[in-house]
Amino acid sequence: MLSDTPGLHHVTGIVGDAQTAIDFYVGVLGVRLVTQTVNFEDILQHHLYFGDANGTPGTVLTHFPDPHGDPGRAGKPQLESVSFVVPTDSLEYWETRLADHDVAVEGPLERFDERVLRFEDPAGTQVELVAGPPVPGDIERWTAGPVPTEHAIRGLHGVAALSVNPYATAGTLETLGFEHEAEDGDRIRYRATGSRATVVDVLDRDAPFGREGTGTLHHVAVRVEEEDDLHEWRDLFDDRGYDVSRVKDRHVFHSLYVREPGGILFELATETDGVAASEAGTDPGESLYLPDWFEDDRDLIESQLPALTVPTGRSTDEEPAGTEDR
């Protein structure tokens, strides 16, 4: 019997230059690059995973860098934004930090009794920081980055979706186990029952059709317990006539993809202790990690991909790490 999802697993977007993305997400936002591997559908393209110390599902944002890609446009049917949780009294810190890095910030905005900062990453992806309570459970925050521990990102908060059929997307969310929670203007909030990364907002508003490209979000993944569940979910969505993939081995988890009638691409991905992966003798994210089935092509792959460097620690003009654990 299928179980409701407890929340989001990861969110994936498309950016331009890989190094620029690493410099921003690690060097400015302070999340950890936990895995650098390749896009399994295109081995000559990086796939970067950012998250907490272990890449715990519910904290992970991944990006496909496409340095030659055309800029995209967020619209229907796509994800409009991805949001992270930060401590309730940290928005002022983040306003200052983002301004110091020449990032234009909108807000704080008030939404569902939450305070929100909005900004774009260097590729134009819409990102939000939502002030919220501590995330309970098994998140292991990354404490070696440039952001003091007491202000560090706690994981994903959720996504907002521009559906071509909000009723159909709502039905898909309810099938997965999300429940209608509240409405605020044209934003309808659905929430999963887990302890982290539980929010999907369906935006019922006019918007142009989107164009996939750099600066857009590709899909959102929700957590399922194990691989056997994926086969059951596949049968269910196939019976309903949804466009659903086969179950795929992503090496650090298994998954399937479903394009629901509202046009939003969902992935269902198996729960793990974390998606961090690295070559033997290196820390997560510091080297190109390949599953066994791509190892024979390593020389070809490495010759076609740019070498990447990962920012480490705080610069001398940044405040030291705090000791208070909020």
mmCIF file of N, CA, C and O in Angstrom, residues 9-10 34-35 49-50 54-57 60 62 252-253 270 272-277:
data_model
loop_
_atom_site.group_PDB
_atom_site.id
_atom_site.type_symbol
_atom_site.label_atom_id
_atom_site.label_comp_id
_atom_site.label_asym_id
_atom_site.label_seq_id
_atom_site.Cartn_x
_atom_site.Cartn_y
_atom_site.Cartn_z
ATOM 1 N N HIS A 9 12.133 15.953 -1.773
ATOM 2 C CA HIS A 9 13.439 15.277 -1.786
ATOM 3 C C HIS A 9 14.509 16.247 -2.281
ATOM 4 O O HIS A 9 15.510 16.496 -1.613
ATOM 5 N N HIS A 10 14.284 16.813 -3.454
ATOM 6 C CA HIS A 10 15.196 17.822 -4.004
ATOM 7 C C HIS A 10 14.459 18.627 -5.061
ATOM 8 O O HIS A 10 13.345 18.278 -5.470
ATOM 9 N N VAL A 34 27.753 18.849 -2.300
ATOM 10 C CA VAL A 34 27.921 17.503 -1.756
ATOM 11 C C VAL A 34 28.253 16.472 -2.827
ATOM 12 O O VAL A 34 28.780 15.409 -2.515
ATOM 13 N N THR A 35 27.922 16.771 -4.057
ATOM 14 C CA THR A 35 28.266 15.852 -5.143
ATOM 15 C C THR A 35 28.437 16.649 -6.430
ATOM 16 O O THR A 35 27.582 17.470 -6.771
ATOM 17 N N TYR A 49 25.086 18.899 -6.934
ATOM 18 C CA TYR A 49 24.147 18.737 -5.820
ATOM 19 C C TYR A 49 24.618 19.603 -4.650
ATOM 20 O O TYR A 49 25.740 19.437 -4.158
ATOM 21 N N PHE A 50 23.746 20.484 -4.183
ATOM 22 C CA PHE A 50 24.025 21.316 -3.014
ATOM 23 C C PHE A 50 23.065 20.911 -1.896
ATOM 24 O O PHE A 50 21.899 20.618 -2.152
ATOM 25 N N ASN A 54 25.400 16.215 4.516
ATOM 26 C CA ASN A 54 25.319 14.908 3.875
ATOM 27 C C ASN A 54 24.459 14.884 2.621
ATOM 28 O O ASN A 54 24.259 13.830 2.029
ATOM 29 N N GLY A 55 23.929 16.034 2.255
ATOM 30 C CA GLY A 55 22.971 16.029 1.153
ATOM 31 C C GLY A 55 21.698 15.300 1.529
ATOM 32 O O GLY A 55 21.125 14.546 0.738
ATOM 33 N N THR A 56 21.212 15.556 2.732
ATOM 34 C CA THR A 56 20.006 14.887 3.223
ATOM 35 C C THR A 56 18.806 15.266 2.354
ATOM 36 O O THR A 56 18.589 16.455 2.085
ATOM 37 N N PRO A 57 18.030 14.281 1.890
ATOM 38 C CA PRO A 57 16.820 14.615 1.143
ATOM 39 C C PRO A 57 15.957 15.618 1.925
ATOM 40 O O PRO A 57 15.719 15.449 3.115
ATOM 41 N N VAL A 60 18.211 19.455 -0.520
ATOM 42 C CA VAL A 60 19.052 19.410 -1.720
ATOM 43 C C VAL A 60 18.460 20.215 -2.878
ATOM 44 O O VAL A 60 17.290 20.048 -3.255
ATOM 45 N N THR A 62 19.701 20.820 -6.843
ATOM 46 C CA THR A 62 20.673 20.397 -7.834
ATOM 47 C C THR A 62 20.563 21.290 -9.060
ATOM 48 O O THR A 62 19.518 21.887 -9.321
ATOM 49 N N VAL A 252 22.562 7.354 -6.387
ATOM 50 C CA VAL A 252 22.427 7.754 -4.984
ATOM 51 C C VAL A 252 20.974 7.690 -4.518
ATOM 52 O O VAL A 252 20.678 7.957 -3.362
ATOM 53 N N PHE A 253 20.078 7.348 -5.436
ATOM 54 C CA PHE A 253 18.671 7.061 -5.119
ATOM 55 C C PHE A 253 18.032 6.491 -6.384
ATOM 56 O O PHE A 253 18.650 6.486 -7.464
ATOM 57 N N THR A 270 13.685 7.971 -3.892
ATOM 58 C CA THR A 270 13.731 7.184 -2.665
ATOM 59 C C THR A 270 14.520 7.894 -1.561
ATOM 60 O O THR A 270 15.532 8.549 -1.806
ATOM 61 N N THR A 272 17.028 8.423 1.410
ATOM 62 C CA THR A 272 18.357 7.903 1.736
ATOM 63 C C THR A 272 18.894 8.710 2.917
ATOM 64 O O THR A 272 18.307 9.715 3.317
ATOM 65 N N ASP A 273 20.036 8.264 3.448
ATOM 66 C CA ASP A 273 20.673 9.061 4.498
ATOM 67 C C ASP A 273 21.307 10.322 3.943
ATOM 68 O O ASP A 273 21.625 11.247 4.694
ATOM 69 N N GLY A 274 21.549 10.351 2.642
ATOM 70 C CA GLY A 274 22.157 11.516 2.022
ATOM 71 C C GLY A 274 22.636 11.163 0.632
ATOM 72 O O GLY A 274 22.879 9.997 0.317
ATOM 73 N N VAL A 275 22.773 12.187 -0.206
ATOM 74 C CA VAL A 275 23.180 11.966 -1.591
ATOM 75 C C VAL A 275 24.618 12.406 -1.825
ATOM 76 O O VAL A 275 25.058 12.482 -2.965
ATOM 77 N N ALA A 276 25.354 12.677 -0.742
ATOM 78 C CA ALA A 276 26.752 13.065 -0.890
ATOM 79 C C ALA A 276 27.548 11.900 -1.466
ATOM 80 O O ALA A 276 27.386 10.753 -1.044
ATOM 81 N N ALA A 277 28.424 12.213 -2.414
ATOM 82 C CA ALA A 277 29.245 11.174 -3.035
ATOM 83 C C ALA A 277 30.545 11.803 -3.509
ATOM 84 O O ALA A 277 30.580 12.951 -3.943
#
